[in-house]
Coordinates of C-alpha atoms (C1' of nucleotides) in Angstrom, one line a residue:
Chain S
M1 CA 65.9 144.8 163.4
V2 CA 68.4 142.2 164.6
K3 CA 67.3 140.1 167.5
P4 CA 69.9 140.6 170.3
R5 CA 69.2 137.4 172.3
K6 CA 71.7 136.4 174.9
T7 CA 75.1 137.5 173.6
P8 CA 77.0 134.3 173.8
S9 CA 80.7 134.1 173.3
Q10 CA 82.3 134.9 170.0
L11 CA 79.6 133.6 167.6
L12 CA 77.7 135.7 165.2
H13 CA 74.0 135.4 165.9
V14 CA 73.0 137.7 163.2
S15 CA 74.8 136.0 160.3
P16 CA 72.9 133.7 158.0
V17 CA 75.4 131.0 158.9
P18 CA 73.8 128.7 161.4
L19 CA 75.3 128.4 164.9
Y20 CA 76.2 124.7 164.6
T21 CA 78.1 125.4 161.4
Q22 CA 80.1 128.1 163.1
I23 CA 80.9 125.9 166.0
K24 CA 81.7 123.0 163.7
E25 CA 84.2 125.2 161.8
I26 CA 85.8 126.4 165.0
L27 CA 86.3 122.9 166.3
R28 CA 87.5 121.6 163.0
D29 CA 90.2 124.3 162.9
R30 CA 91.3 123.4 166.4
I31 CA 91.6 119.8 165.4
L32 CA 93.4 120.6 162.2
D33 CA 95.9 123.0 163.8
G34 CA 96.6 120.6 166.6
S35 CA 94.9 122.4 169.4
Y36 CA 93.1 119.2 170.0
Q37 CA 95.5 116.3 169.7
A38 CA 94.6 113.0 168.2
H39 CA 93.0 110.4 170.4
E40 CA 91.7 111.5 173.7
Q41 CA 90.7 115.1 174.2
M42 CA 87.7 117.2 173.2
P43 CA 85.5 119.1 175.7
S44 CA 82.3 117.4 176.7
E45 CA 79.0 118.5 175.3
S46 CA 78.0 120.4 178.4
E47 CA 81.3 122.2 178.4
L48 CA 80.8 123.2 174.8
M49 CA 77.3 124.3 175.6
S50 CA 78.5 126.8 178.1
T51 CA 81.6 128.0 176.3
F52 CA 79.6 128.7 173.2
G53 CA 76.4 129.7 175.0
V54 CA 74.2 127.4 173.0
S55 CA 71.9 124.5 173.7
R56 CA 72.9 120.9 173.6
I57 CA 71.1 120.3 170.3
T58 CA 73.3 122.7 168.6
V59 CA 76.5 121.3 170.1
R60 CA 75.4 117.8 169.1
Q61 CA 74.7 118.9 165.6
A62 CA 78.2 120.3 165.2
L63 CA 79.8 117.3 166.8
G64 CA 77.7 114.9 164.7
D65 CA 78.8 116.6 161.5
L66 CA 82.4 116.3 162.6
Q67 CA 81.9 112.7 163.3
K68 CA 80.5 112.1 159.9
E69 CA 83.7 113.7 158.5
G70 CA 85.6 111.2 160.5
L71 CA 87.5 113.8 162.5
I72 CA 86.1 112.7 165.8
F73 CA 84.4 109.7 167.3
K74 CA 82.4 109.2 170.5
I75 CA 82.2 106.5 173.1
H76 CA 79.0 106.2 175.0
G77 CA 79.5 106.9 178.6
K78 CA 83.0 108.3 178.1
G79 CA 83.3 111.2 175.8
T80 CA 84.3 112.6 172.5
Y81 CA 87.7 112.0 171.0
V82 CA 89.8 113.2 168.2
S83 CA 90.3 110.4 165.8
K84 CA 93.8 110.0 164.5
P85 CA 94.3 110.2 160.7
K86 CA 94.2 106.6 159.7
A87 CA 97.1 105.0 157.8
F88 CA 94.9 104.4 155.0
Q89 CA 97.1 102.2 153.0
N90 CA 96.5 99.4 155.4
I91 CA 92.9 99.6 154.9
A92 CA 93.1 100.2 151.3
E93 CA 94.8 97.0 150.6
L94 CA 92.9 95.1 153.2
Q95 CA 89.6 96.0 151.7
G96 CA 90.7 95.9 148.1
F97 CA 88.3 94.6 145.5
G98 CA 84.7 95.7 145.6
E99 CA 85.0 98.0 148.5
A100 CA 87.7 100.1 146.9
M101 CA 85.7 100.4 143.8
S102 CA 82.5 101.0 145.6
S103 CA 84.0 103.8 147.5
M104 CA 84.8 105.3 144.2
G105 CA 81.1 105.4 143.4
Y106 CA 79.0 107.2 145.8
E107 CA 75.9 106.1 147.3
T108 CA 77.1 103.2 149.3
F109 CA 75.8 101.6 152.5
S110 CA 75.2 98.3 154.0
R111 CA 72.1 96.8 155.3
V112 CA 72.5 94.7 158.3
V113 CA 70.6 91.5 157.7
S114 CA 71.3 89.8 161.0
I115 CA 73.5 89.8 164.0
K116 CA 73.7 86.7 166.2
S117 CA 75.8 85.0 168.7
M118 CA 76.6 81.4 168.1
P119 CA 79.2 78.7 168.7
A120 CA 82.2 79.1 166.5
G121 CA 82.1 75.6 165.0
A122 CA 85.0 73.9 163.4
T123 CA 85.7 76.1 160.4
V124 CA 85.3 79.5 162.0
G125 CA 86.8 78.4 165.2
A126 CA 90.0 77.2 163.5
R127 CA 90.4 80.6 161.8
L128 CA 89.6 82.7 164.8
N129 CA 91.7 80.6 167.1
A130 CA 88.8 79.7 169.3
E131 CA 87.3 76.5 170.6
D132 CA 84.5 75.0 168.6
S133 CA 82.1 75.7 171.3
E134 CA 83.3 79.2 172.0
E135 CA 80.7 81.9 171.2
V136 CA 81.4 84.2 168.3
V137 CA 79.3 86.8 166.7
E138 CA 78.0 86.4 163.2
L139 CA 77.2 89.5 161.2
R140 CA 75.5 89.4 157.9
R141 CA 75.3 92.5 155.8
V142 CA 74.3 93.2 152.2
R143 CA 76.4 96.0 150.7
Y144 CA 74.7 98.3 148.3
L145 CA 76.3 100.4 145.6
N146 CA 74.1 102.9 143.9
R147 CA 71.1 101.3 145.4
A148 CA 71.8 97.9 144.0
P149 CA 73.1 95.1 146.1
I150 CA 76.6 94.1 145.2
S151 CA 77.8 91.8 147.9
L152 CA 76.8 89.8 150.9
D153 CA 79.3 89.9 153.7
V154 CA 79.2 87.3 156.4
T155 CA 81.5 88.2 159.2
Y156 CA 82.7 86.3 162.2
V157 CA 84.3 88.1 165.1
P158 CA 85.1 87.2 168.7
K159 CA 82.2 87.7 171.0
S160 CA 83.9 90.6 172.9
I161 CA 84.3 92.6 169.7
G162 CA 81.0 91.5 168.2
E163 CA 79.0 92.8 171.1
R164 CA 80.6 96.3 170.7
L165 CA 80.2 96.2 167.0
S166 CA 76.6 95.4 167.1
K167 CA 75.9 98.8 168.6
E168 CA 77.8 100.6 165.9
D169 CA 76.5 102.2 162.7
L170 CA 77.4 99.3 160.5
A171 CA 75.3 100.6 157.7
H172 CA 77.9 103.2 156.9
R173 CA 81.0 102.7 158.8
D174 CA 83.6 100.3 157.7
I175 CA 84.3 97.6 160.3
F176 CA 88.0 98.0 159.8
L177 CA 87.8 101.7 160.5
I178 CA 85.8 101.0 163.7
L179 CA 88.4 98.4 164.8
E180 CA 91.3 100.6 164.1
N181 CA 90.1 103.9 165.0
D182 CA 87.5 103.5 167.7
Y183 CA 88.8 100.4 169.4
G184 CA 92.4 101.0 168.9
I185 CA 93.1 97.6 167.3
A186 CA 96.0 98.0 164.8
L187 CA 95.3 95.7 161.9
G188 CA 97.9 93.6 160.4
A189 CA 97.8 91.3 157.4
A190 CA 95.0 89.5 155.8
E191 CA 94.8 86.2 154.2
L192 CA 92.4 85.6 151.4
Q193 CA 91.2 83.1 149.0
I194 CA 89.0 83.6 146.0
E195 CA 86.9 81.3 144.0
S196 CA 83.9 81.4 141.7
M197 CA 80.6 79.8 142.5
L198 CA 77.0 79.9 141.6
A199 CA 74.3 81.6 143.6
D200 CA 72.1 79.4 145.6
D201 CA 68.6 80.3 146.6
Y202 CA 69.5 82.4 149.6
L203 CA 72.3 84.3 147.9
A204 CA 70.1 84.9 144.9
R205 CA 67.5 86.5 147.1
Q206 CA 70.0 88.6 148.9
L207 CA 71.8 89.8 145.9
K208 CA 68.8 90.2 143.7
V209 CA 70.1 87.9 141.0
E210 CA 68.9 84.7 139.4
E211 CA 69.6 81.5 141.1
G212 CA 72.6 80.0 139.5
A213 CA 74.1 83.3 138.6
P214 CA 77.9 83.6 138.9
V215 CA 79.1 84.8 142.2
L216 CA 82.6 85.6 143.5
R217 CA 83.3 84.1 146.8
I218 CA 86.1 85.6 148.9
E219 CA 87.2 84.1 152.2
R220 CA 89.2 86.6 154.2
L221 CA 90.9 86.4 157.6
T222 CA 92.1 89.6 159.0
L223 CA 94.8 89.7 161.7
A224 CA 95.7 92.3 164.1
A225 CA 99.2 93.7 164.0
D226 CA 100.1 91.4 166.9
G227 CA 99.0 88.4 164.8
R228 CA 95.7 87.8 166.7
P229 CA 92.8 87.0 164.3
V230 CA 90.1 89.5 164.7
D231 CA 87.8 89.2 161.7
F232 CA 86.9 86.2 159.5
E233 CA 84.5 86.7 156.7
F234 CA 83.0 85.4 153.6
L235 CA 82.2 87.9 150.9
Y236 CA 79.9 87.0 148.1
Y237 CA 80.1 89.4 145.2
R238 CA 77.7 89.6 142.3
G239 CA 79.7 88.5 139.3
D240 CA 78.4 91.4 137.3
A241 CA 79.4 93.9 140.0
F242 CA 82.8 94.2 138.6
Q243 CA 81.5 95.5 135.4
Y244 CA 81.4 98.8 137.1
R245 CA 85.1 98.9 137.2
M246 CA 85.3 98.0 133.5
R247 CA 83.1 100.8 132.6
I248 CA 85.2 103.3 134.4
E249 CA 88.4 102.3 132.8
R250 CA 87.0 101.8 129.3
S251 CA 85.7 105.3 128.9
S252 CA 88.5 107.5 127.7
S253 CA 86.6 110.8 127.3
R254 CA 83.3 110.0 125.6
R255 CA 80.4 107.7 126.5
F256 CA 77.5 109.7 127.8
S257 CA 73.9 109.6 127.0
Chain G
M1 CA 58.7 96.5 183.6
V2 CA 58.4 97.8 180.0
K3 CA 57.2 101.4 179.6
P4 CA 54.0 101.3 177.5
R5 CA 53.9 104.9 176.4
K6 CA 51.5 105.8 173.6
T7 CA 51.3 102.7 171.4
P8 CA 52.1 104.3 168.0
S9 CA 51.8 102.5 164.8
Q10 CA 54.0 99.5 164.1
L11 CA 57.1 100.5 165.8
L12 CA 58.7 98.6 168.7
H13 CA 59.0 100.9 171.6
V14 CA 60.6 98.3 173.8
S15 CA 63.4 97.1 171.6
P16 CA 66.9 98.5 172.1
V17 CA 66.8 99.8 168.6
P18 CA 66.1 103.5 168.6
L19 CA 62.9 104.7 167.0
Y20 CA 64.7 106.8 164.4
T21 CA 66.7 103.8 163.2
Q22 CA 63.5 101.8 162.8
I23 CA 61.9 104.5 160.8
K24 CA 65.0 105.0 158.7
E25 CA 65.0 101.3 157.9
I26 CA 61.4 101.3 157.0
L27 CA 61.8 104.3 154.7
R28 CA 64.9 102.9 153.2
D29 CA 63.1 99.7 152.3
R30 CA 60.3 101.6 150.7
I31 CA 62.8 103.5 148.6
L32 CA 64.7 100.4 147.7
D33 CA 61.7 98.4 146.7
G34 CA 60.2 101.2 144.8
S35 CA 57.3 102.2 147.0
Y36 CA 58.7 105.6 146.8
Q37 CA 59.8 106.4 143.3
A38 CA 62.8 108.4 142.3
H39 CA 62.5 112.1 142.2
E40 CA 59.4 113.6 143.7
Q41 CA 57.6 111.9 146.5
M42 CA 58.1 111.3 150.2
P43 CA 55.6 112.3 152.8
S44 CA 56.3 115.5 154.7
E45 CA 57.8 115.6 158.1
S46 CA 54.5 116.2 159.8
E47 CA 52.9 113.4 158.0
L48 CA 55.6 111.0 159.1
M49 CA 55.2 112.3 162.6
S50 CA 51.6 111.3 162.8
T51 CA 51.9 108.0 160.8
F52 CA 54.7 106.8 163.1
G53 CA 53.5 108.6 166.1
V54 CA 56.8 110.2 167.0
S55 CA 58.1 113.7 167.4
R56 CA 59.6 115.8 164.7
I57 CA 63.1 115.5 166.0
T58 CA 62.9 111.7 165.5
V59 CA 61.5 112.0 162.0
R60 CA 64.2 114.5 161.2
Q61 CA 66.9 112.3 162.5
A62 CA 65.7 109.4 160.3
L63 CA 65.4 111.6 157.3
G64 CA 68.8 113.2 158.0
D65 CA 70.5 109.8 158.0
L66 CA 68.9 108.8 154.8
Q67 CA 70.0 112.1 153.3
K68 CA 73.6 111.4 154.4
E69 CA 73.3 108.1 152.6
G70 CA 72.3 109.9 149.5
L71 CA 68.9 108.2 149.2
I72 CA 66.9 111.4 149.6
F73 CA 67.4 115.1 149.4
K74 CA 65.4 118.0 150.7
I75 CA 64.4 121.4 149.2
H76 CA 63.7 124.0 151.7
G77 CA 60.2 125.2 151.4
K78 CA 59.1 122.3 149.2
G79 CA 59.7 118.9 150.6
T80 CA 61.7 115.8 150.7
Y81 CA 62.4 113.8 147.5
V82 CA 63.8 110.5 146.6
S83 CA 67.1 111.0 144.8
K84 CA 67.6 109.0 141.7
P85 CA 70.6 106.6 141.6
K86 CA 73.3 108.5 139.9
A87 CA 74.9 107.2 136.8
F88 CA 78.2 107.1 138.5
Q89 CA 80.4 106.4 135.6
N90 CA 80.0 109.9 134.3
I91 CA 81.1 111.3 137.6
A92 CA 83.8 108.9 138.0
E93 CA 85.5 109.9 134.9
L94 CA 84.7 113.5 135.3
Q95 CA 86.3 113.7 138.6
G96 CA 89.1 111.3 138.0
F97 CA 92.5 112.1 139.4
G98 CA 92.8 113.1 143.0
E99 CA 89.1 112.9 143.8
A100 CA 88.9 109.3 142.7
M101 CA 91.9 108.4 144.8
S102 CA 90.8 110.5 147.7
S103 CA 87.5 108.7 147.8
M104 CA 89.5 105.5 148.2
G105 CA 91.0 106.8 151.3
Y106 CA 88.5 107.8 153.9
E107 CA 88.5 111.0 155.8
T108 CA 87.9 113.5 153.0
F109 CA 86.3 116.8 153.1
S110 CA 86.7 120.3 151.7
R111 CA 87.0 123.5 153.5
V112 CA 85.3 126.4 151.9
V113 CA 87.7 129.2 151.7
S114 CA 85.5 131.8 150.1
I115 CA 82.4 132.3 148.0
K116 CA 81.9 135.4 146.1
S117 CA 80.0 136.9 143.3
M118 CA 82.1 138.8 140.7
P119 CA 82.1 139.7 137.0
A120 CA 83.2 136.9 134.8
G121 CA 86.0 138.6 133.1
A122 CA 87.5 137.5 129.8
T123 CA 88.9 134.1 130.6
V124 CA 86.1 132.7 132.7
G125 CA 83.4 134.4 130.6
A126 CA 84.7 132.8 127.5
R127 CA 84.5 129.4 129.0
L128 CA 81.2 129.8 130.7
N129 CA 79.7 131.4 127.6
A130 CA 79.0 134.6 129.5
E131 CA 79.6 138.3 128.9
D132 CA 82.7 139.6 130.6
S133 CA 80.6 141.8 132.8
E134 CA 78.1 139.1 133.7
E135 CA 78.2 138.0 137.3
V136 CA 79.5 134.6 138.2
V137 CA 80.1 132.9 141.5
E138 CA 83.6 132.0 142.4
L139 CA 84.1 129.3 144.9
R140 CA 87.4 128.4 146.6
R141 CA 87.8 125.2 148.4
V142 CA 90.7 123.4 149.9
R143 CA 90.3 119.6 149.7
Y144 CA 91.6 117.5 152.5
L145 CA 92.7 113.9 152.5
N146 CA 93.4 112.3 155.8
R147 CA 93.6 115.7 157.4
A148 CA 96.2 117.0 155.0
P149 CA 95.4 119.5 152.3
I150 CA 95.8 118.0 148.8
S151 CA 94.3 120.5 146.5
L152 CA 92.9 123.9 146.1
D153 CA 89.8 124.1 143.8
V154 CA 88.7 127.4 142.4
T155 CA 85.4 126.9 140.7
Y156 CA 83.3 129.3 138.6
V157 CA 79.7 128.7 138.0
P158 CA 76.9 130.9 136.6
K159 CA 75.3 133.1 139.2
S160 CA 72.0 131.2 139.3
I161 CA 73.7 127.9 140.1
G162 CA 76.2 129.6 142.4
E163 CA 73.7 131.1 144.6
R164 CA 72.0 127.8 145.2
L165 CA 75.3 126.0 145.7
S166 CA 76.4 128.5 148.3
K167 CA 73.8 127.1 150.6
E168 CA 74.8 123.5 150.2
D169 CA 77.1 121.4 152.3
L170 CA 80.1 121.9 150.1
A171 CA 82.4 120.5 152.7
H172 CA 81.3 117.0 152.0
R173 CA 79.1 116.8 149.0
D174 CA 80.6 116.7 145.6
I175 CA 79.4 119.6 143.4
F176 CA 78.8 117.2 140.5
L177 CA 76.5 115.2 142.6
I178 CA 74.6 118.2 143.7
L179 CA 74.2 119.4 140.2
E180 CA 73.1 116.0 138.9
N181 CA 71.1 114.8 141.7
D182 CA 69.5 117.7 143.4
Y183 CA 69.3 120.2 140.6
G184 CA 68.6 117.7 137.9
I185 CA 71.3 118.9 135.6
A186 CA 72.6 116.0 133.5
L187 CA 76.3 116.4 133.1
G188 CA 78.0 115.8 129.8
A189 CA 81.6 115.9 128.8
A190 CA 84.5 117.7 130.4
E191 CA 87.5 119.3 128.7
L192 CA 90.6 119.5 130.7
Q193 CA 94.1 120.6 130.4
I194 CA 97.0 119.7 132.7
E195 CA 100.3 121.4 133.4
S196 CA 102.9 121.6 136.0
M197 CA 103.8 124.8 137.9
L198 CA 105.3 126.0 141.1
A199 CA 103.4 127.1 144.1
D200 CA 103.2 130.8 144.7
D201 CA 102.9 132.4 148.0
Y202 CA 99.1 132.0 148.2
L203 CA 99.1 128.4 147.0
A204 CA 101.8 127.5 149.3
R205 CA 99.9 128.8 152.3
Q206 CA 96.7 127.0 151.3
L207 CA 98.3 123.7 150.5
K208 CA 100.8 123.8 153.4
V209 CA 103.8 123.4 151.2
E210 CA 106.9 125.4 150.6
E211 CA 106.8 128.2 148.1
G212 CA 108.1 126.9 144.9
A213 CA 107.0 123.4 145.5
P214 CA 105.7 121.5 142.4
V215 CA 102.0 121.8 141.9
L216 CA 99.8 120.2 139.3
R217 CA 97.4 122.6 137.7
I218 CA 94.3 121.3 136.0
E219 CA 91.9 123.5 134.1
R220 CA 88.6 121.8 133.7
L221 CA 85.4 122.9 132.0
T222 CA 82.4 120.7 132.6
L223 CA 79.4 120.8 130.2
A224 CA 75.9 119.7 130.8
A225 CA 74.5 117.0 128.6
D226 CA 73.0 119.6 126.4
G227 CA 76.3 121.2 125.9
R228 CA 75.8 124.2 128.1
P229 CA 78.9 125.0 130.3
V230 CA 78.1 124.7 133.9
D231 CA 81.3 124.6 135.8
F232 CA 84.7 125.9 135.1
E233 CA 87.5 125.3 137.5
F234 CA 91.1 125.4 138.3
L235 CA 92.5 122.6 140.5
Y236 CA 95.8 122.9 142.1
Y237 CA 97.1 119.6 143.4
R238 CA 100.1 119.2 145.6
G239 CA 102.7 117.4 143.6
D240 CA 103.3 114.9 146.3
A241 CA 99.7 114.1 146.7
F242 CA 99.9 111.5 144.1
Q243 CA 102.3 109.5 146.2
Y244 CA 99.2 108.1 147.9
R245 CA 98.3 106.2 144.9
M246 CA 101.8 104.8 144.5
R247 CA 101.7 103.6 148.0
I248 CA 98.5 101.7 147.4
E249 CA 99.7 100.0 144.3
R250 CA 103.2 99.2 145.6
S251 CA 102.2 97.3 148.6
S252 CA 101.5 93.8 147.7
S253 CA 100.8 92.2 151.0
R254 CA 103.3 93.5 153.5
R255 CA 104.1 97.0 154.7
F256 CA 102.7 97.5 158.1
S257 CA 104.1 99.1 161.2
Chain B
dT1 C1' 44.0 140.8 133.2
dG2 C1' 48.0 141.2 135.8
dT3 C1' 50.3 142.3 140.0
dC4 C1' 50.6 141.7 144.9
dA5 C1' 49.6 140.4 149.5
dT6 C1' 47.9 136.9 152.3
dT7 C1' 47.9 132.2 153.8
dA8 C1' 49.1 127.7 154.3
dC9 C1' 52.2 124.6 153.7
dT10 C1' 57.3 122.6 154.0
dC11 C1' 61.9 122.3 155.9
dG12 C1' 65.8 124.7 159.0
dA13 C1' 67.5 126.1 163.4
dC14 C1' 67.4 126.3 168.4
dA15 C1' 65.9 126.1 173.2
dT16 C1' 64.4 123.5 177.2
dA17 C1' 63.6 119.3 179.4
dA18 C1' 63.6 114.6 180.7
dC19 C1' 65.3 110.0 181.1
dA20 C1' 68.3 106.0 179.6
dA21 C1' 72.5 104.0 179.5
dG22 C1' 77.3 103.7 179.5
dT23 C1' 81.9 104.9 182.3
dT24 C1' 84.7 106.1 186.3
dC25 C1' 85.7 107.0 190.8
dT26 C1' 84.9 107.0 195.5
dA27 C1' 83.2 106.1 199.9
dG28 C1' 81.3 102.8 202.8
dA29 C1' 80.3 97.9 203.9
dG30 C1' 82.2 93.5 204.8
Chain T
dC1 C1' 92.1 95.5 202.3
dT2 C1' 88.8 94.1 198.9
dC3 C1' 84.5 94.5 197.0
dT4 C1' 80.4 96.8 196.0
dA5 C1' 76.8 100.4 195.8
dG6 C1' 76.3 104.6 194.3
dA7 C1' 77.3 109.4 192.9
dA8 C1' 78.7 112.0 189.2
dC9 C1' 80.0 112.4 185.0
dT10 C1' 79.5 111.2 179.9
dT11 C1' 76.8 110.5 175.4
dG12 C1' 72.1 108.6 173.4
dT13 C1' 67.3 109.2 172.5
dT14 C1' 63.1 111.6 172.4
dA15 C1' 59.2 115.1 173.3
dT16 C1' 57.5 119.8 172.9
dG17 C1' 57.7 124.2 171.4
dT18 C1' 59.1 128.4 168.9
dC19 C1' 60.7 131.2 165.3
dG20 C1' 62.4 131.8 160.6
dA21 C1' 62.5 131.2 155.8
dG22 C1' 61.5 129.2 151.5
dT23 C1' 57.5 127.8 148.1
dA24 C1' 53.0 127.8 146.1
dA25 C1' 48.3 128.7 145.6
dT26 C1' 44.6 131.8 146.4
dG27 C1' 42.2 135.8 146.1
dA28 C1' 41.7 140.8 146.2
dC29 C1' 42.9 145.0 144.2
dA30 C1' 44.3 148.1 140.6

DNA sequence: TGTCATTACTCGACATAACAAGTTCTAGAG
DNA sequence: CTCTAGAACTTGTTATGTCGAGTAATGACA
């Protein structure tokens, strides 16, 4: 006895495949085959509701999944857009180091420790091309890899960008991706500087290491393609985090438990 | 004028931070600090509803996010469990090749082309240690990197595993991860064999290349830690897919648009 | 004693409904 | 003609409710 229900459009209501999956697949196809072009586009949720004859919850689930995949992104009062395939070599080299390796592992996310607005001060101001007294947003995150903290990222961005960023899902999305993809800021080069240091009390607590443990400190300034500085940060990596990489390379074919 | 509402437990109903985010954060902390131990555990949705004083939709949103992060997983009629941090070096070397590099890029997902049950046949049967007539599940997926297809994966698994797998989100989750994490199957070694070949009609269509284009064919048998074969597959990589890697390495600091 | 049906749980999928909070455009006020 | 208030759209968040489908333990029946 199959429940007939409302007979929507072309969806199979009897199949064991949930509606939102069917819709997701249809939309993905349209994106992939170019029916929906990159940047701009996508029907609104209410439009999709009526064309597919389903409720908003179902539409949102489909769209949410596509967003997770990175195929689309949403802007609050505006709409849903097809994200353009990112030129990932930029990002790859800009992130380098730990991020690259951490994205080889799996379970990765960041915990936002704090977000606050503050005067740039001399150091940050000089890098971000701002007055010392100009407000910038400081963003502290601890990045986790396989449930263990591997780095503390302290990021400074101009207030305008920082305020938008503070509303994003910083736990999972890469800031570079948000800047490039959602905000349309083409990233250019990055200047960085690496040194070794010892964990102080604060760092030790955040990274769950002993005080005095070796830490890699990376200072990185990221510029937009037009040369404007957009992101200045300090990354503090656990010294032993890089062991992960070693482990991967070392094993030739054996080494299991 | 702040809306008072129902005064639930310890959540801030006035803050601009959504309820589900607060709950997610609380639960994540409990997992990270060990209040909820790995494998087994986690209160049910209805329990969480009453302890936090929110609706099921909110609880599910929080749990769903944590699941995306890989911290928890759910089993339909049973409950929600804390997933154990995976020993990711196994997986890293088991997947190697394209997967590793594709996880360095971002937008990656697989499209499930087909899932079907069929007799193992001589070749597959021999590898999976099954009778020729024994049923196995064949799973065909096309893996996308930055919206372009890079490989066709044809996977054979024992029927018991295949039937569970067919219900999973194969578009995003790695099969190895599901096997290890959700099903508790510890993976052991893998045997593989690589050769070069030319795309036939079918492959060309799937990978969006010309017929006759060079394709890398990888045959891989994955064994559980106890030596039992669990996954036999053929991976067909676009020959030019590996260019991606080159690009990453080549660029030293320049190369933007 | 062993099988089977009932029941009580859990998560999965949707629907309907409301309000909040962004954005954009337009019409009316100054 | 400029500026502003607001309407009309968008996505975001949340509540309530329903049905379905797995899982597991219980107890009745053969």
